[in-house]
Amino acid sequence: MAAQGESSGAPANPRGIPFAPFVDDVEDYVSSRAEVEPTLKKFQEMISKYQFMEVNTQRRSVGLKDKIPDIKKTLEMVRFLKTRKPDSEPIEATFELNDTLYAKANIPPTDEVFLWLGANVMLAYPIGEAETLLHGKLSGAQKSLETCQEDMDFLREQITTMEVALARVYNWDVGQKRKEKAASEQDASSKASKKPPDG
């Protein structure tokens, strides 16, 4: 049975982000120096993909961090309006129309509120339904923020693993070049010592 988050046999986290391969033995990935360059390119491409996912996840996280306080503030206001009795005096409130523009209003006791849903859409909800809706949105946003944080940690770990793998393959290639150079120098010196003296 496949684990959760696995796609096409490759292990992945619950959101489908694949694990980076851990390179313990370079010979498992490259058998000759001719395979080094394509392997390095493949690893660099994987690092770029992880970095792209990390940037998008950070953006989503920032958006959620901005959204959560607004949802909390709206939920608090709905709960406050819910506590008001039908025969209560209207409340004078100052509310924001724009970043620098505020207006005053008298708010009588009410049994419905209007909520912005986004995309310039506002709907009227009974206070109980509005509270339930906002509570659900708040829970969902907090859960999404937790998921974003988990994904960012996971992605940083995968980027580090890929950078280590890249360095190991590169270092293996440097070692192979040195071995080849030493072998060719040894061959040249042995040929020179076997050559008869001029005379």
Coordinates of C-alpha atoms in Angstrom, one line a residue:
M1 CA 0.0 0.0 0.0
A2 CA 1.4 3.4 -1.0
A3 CA 2.1 5.9 1.8
Q4 CA 0.1 9.2 1.9
G5 CA 1.6 11.8 -0.4
E6 CA 3.4 9.3 -2.7
S7 CA 3.0 9.8 -6.4
S8 CA 4.4 7.5 -9.0
G9 CA 6.4 5.5 -6.4
A10 CA 8.5 8.5 -5.3
P11 CA 8.3 9.2 -1.5
A12 CA 6.8 12.6 -0.8
N13 CA 5.4 14.6 2.1
P14 CA 1.6 14.7 2.7
R15 CA 1.2 17.6 0.2
G16 CA 3.1 15.7 -2.5
I17 CA 6.4 17.5 -2.3
P18 CA 9.0 14.8 -3.2
F19 CA 11.9 14.0 -0.9
A20 CA 15.4 14.9 -2.2
P21 CA 17.6 11.9 -2.9
F22 CA 20.3 11.5 -0.3
V23 CA 23.6 10.8 -2.0
D24 CA 25.6 8.5 0.3
D25 CA 27.7 6.8 -2.4
V26 CA 28.3 8.9 -5.5
E27 CA 28.8 5.8 -7.7
D28 CA 25.1 5.1 -7.2
Y29 CA 24.4 8.2 -9.3
V30 CA 27.4 8.4 -11.6
S31 CA 29.6 5.7 -13.0
S32 CA 31.9 7.8 -15.1
R33 CA 33.0 11.4 -15.5
A34 CA 30.8 11.7 -18.6
E35 CA 27.7 11.4 -16.3
V36 CA 28.8 14.1 -13.9
E37 CA 27.6 17.1 -15.8
P38 CA 24.1 15.8 -16.5
T39 CA 23.8 14.7 -12.9
L40 CA 24.9 18.2 -11.6
K41 CA 22.4 19.9 -13.9
K42 CA 19.6 17.6 -12.7
F43 CA 20.5 18.3 -9.1
Q44 CA 20.6 22.0 -9.7
E45 CA 17.2 21.9 -11.4
M46 CA 15.8 20.1 -8.4
I47 CA 17.2 22.8 -6.1
S48 CA 15.6 25.5 -8.3
K49 CA 12.3 23.7 -8.1
Y50 CA 12.5 23.4 -4.3
Q51 CA 13.4 27.1 -4.1
F52 CA 10.5 28.0 -6.3
M53 CA 8.1 26.0 -4.1
E54 CA 9.6 27.7 -1.0
V55 CA 9.1 31.2 -2.3
N56 CA 5.4 30.4 -3.2
T57 CA 4.9 28.8 0.2
Q58 CA 6.4 31.9 1.9
R59 CA 4.0 34.1 -0.1
R60 CA 1.0 32.0 0.9
S61 CA 2.2 32.2 4.5
V62 CA 2.5 36.0 4.5
G63 CA -1.0 36.3 3.0
L64 CA -2.4 34.1 5.7
K65 CA -0.6 36.0 8.5
D66 CA -2.2 39.2 7.1
K67 CA -5.7 37.5 6.8
I68 CA -5.9 35.8 10.2
P69 CA -6.0 39.0 12.3
D70 CA -8.7 40.4 10.1
I71 CA -10.8 37.3 10.5
K72 CA -10.3 37.3 14.3
K73 CA -11.3 41.0 14.5
T74 CA -14.4 40.4 12.4
L75 CA -15.3 37.3 14.5
E76 CA -14.9 39.3 17.8
M77 CA -17.2 42.0 16.4
V78 CA -19.8 39.4 15.4
R79 CA -19.7 37.9 18.8
F80 CA -20.0 41.3 20.4
L81 CA -23.1 42.1 18.2
K82 CA -24.5 38.7 19.2
T83 CA -24.4 39.7 22.9
R84 CA -26.5 42.8 22.4
K85 CA -30.1 42.8 23.5
P86 CA -32.9 43.9 21.1
D87 CA -33.8 46.9 23.4
S88 CA -30.2 48.2 23.8
E89 CA -29.2 51.7 22.8
P90 CA -27.5 52.1 19.4
I91 CA -23.7 52.2 19.6
E92 CA -21.7 55.0 18.1
A93 CA -18.8 53.5 16.2
T94 CA -16.0 54.8 14.0
F95 CA -15.1 52.5 11.1
E96 CA -12.5 52.5 8.4
L97 CA -13.5 53.3 4.8
N98 CA -10.0 53.6 3.5
D99 CA -6.5 53.7 4.9
T100 CA -6.9 57.3 5.9
L101 CA -10.7 57.8 5.8
Y102 CA -13.0 57.0 8.7
A103 CA -16.7 57.5 9.3
K104 CA -19.0 57.5 12.3
A105 CA -22.1 55.4 12.5
N106 CA -24.8 54.5 15.0
I107 CA -25.3 50.8 15.1
P108 CA -28.7 49.6 16.5
P109 CA -29.1 46.0 17.8
T110 CA -29.3 43.7 14.9
D111 CA -29.8 40.0 14.1
E112 CA -27.8 40.0 10.8
V113 CA -24.4 41.2 9.6
F114 CA -22.9 41.8 6.2
L115 CA -19.6 40.1 5.5
W116 CA -17.1 40.8 2.7
L117 CA -16.5 37.5 0.9
G118 CA -13.9 38.9 -1.5
A119 CA -13.9 39.9 -5.1
N120 CA -16.2 42.9 -4.2
V121 CA -18.9 40.5 -2.9
M122 CA -20.8 41.2 0.3
L123 CA -23.5 39.0 1.8
A124 CA -25.9 39.3 4.7
Y125 CA -25.8 36.5 7.2
P126 CA -27.8 35.9 10.4
I127 CA -25.4 36.5 13.3
G128 CA -25.2 32.8 14.3
E129 CA -24.3 31.7 10.7
A130 CA -21.8 34.5 10.4
E131 CA -20.1 33.4 13.6
T132 CA -20.0 29.8 12.4
L133 CA -18.7 30.8 9.0
L134 CA -16.0 33.1 10.5
H135 CA -15.0 30.4 13.0
G136 CA -14.6 27.9 10.2
K137 CA -12.6 30.4 8.1
L138 CA -10.3 31.1 11.0
S139 CA -9.7 27.5 11.7
G140 CA -9.0 26.8 8.1
A141 CA -6.6 29.7 7.8
Q142 CA -4.7 28.7 11.0
K143 CA -4.4 25.1 9.7
S144 CA -3.2 26.3 6.3
L145 CA -0.6 28.5 8.1
E146 CA 0.6 25.5 10.1
T147 CA 0.8 23.5 6.8
C148 CA 2.8 26.3 5.2
Q149 CA 5.3 26.3 8.1
E150 CA 5.7 22.5 7.9
D151 CA 6.2 22.8 4.1
M152 CA 8.8 25.6 4.4
D153 CA 10.8 23.5 7.0
F154 CA 10.5 20.5 4.8
L155 CA 11.6 22.4 1.7
R156 CA 14.6 24.0 3.5
E157 CA 15.7 20.5 4.5
Q158 CA 15.3 19.2 0.9
I159 CA 17.3 22.1 -0.5
T160 CA 20.1 21.4 2.0
T161 CA 20.1 17.7 1.1
M162 CA 20.3 18.6 -2.6
E163 CA 23.1 21.1 -2.0
V164 CA 25.1 18.4 -0.2
A165 CA 24.4 15.9 -3.0
L166 CA 25.6 18.5 -5.5
A167 CA 28.8 19.1 -3.6
R168 CA 29.5 15.3 -3.2
V169 CA 29.1 14.7 -7.0
Y170 CA 31.3 17.7 -7.8
N171 CA 34.0 16.6 -5.3
W172 CA 33.9 13.1 -6.7
D173 CA 34.5 14.5 -10.1
V174 CA 37.5 16.6 -8.8
G175 CA 38.9 13.4 -7.2
Q176 CA 38.5 11.5 -10.5
K177 CA 40.3 14.3 -12.4
R178 CA 43.2 14.2 -9.9
K179 CA 43.4 10.4 -10.2
E180 CA 43.5 10.6 -14.0
K181 CA 46.1 13.3 -13.9
A182 CA 48.3 11.3 -11.5
A183 CA 47.9 8.2 -13.6
S184 CA 48.9 10.1 -16.9
E185 CA 51.9 11.7 -15.1
Q186 CA 53.0 8.3 -13.9
D187 CA 52.6 6.8 -17.4
A188 CA 54.6 9.7 -18.8
S189 CA 57.4 9.3 -16.2
S190 CA 57.6 5.6 -16.7
K191 CA 57.8 6.0 -20.5
A192 CA 60.6 8.6 -20.0
S193 CA 62.6 6.3 -17.8
K194 CA 62.3 3.4 -20.3
K195 CA 63.5 5.6 -23.2
P196 CA 67.1 4.8 -24.1
P197 CA 69.6 7.7 -23.5
D198 CA 70.5 9.8 -26.6
G199 CA 74.0 9.3 -27.7

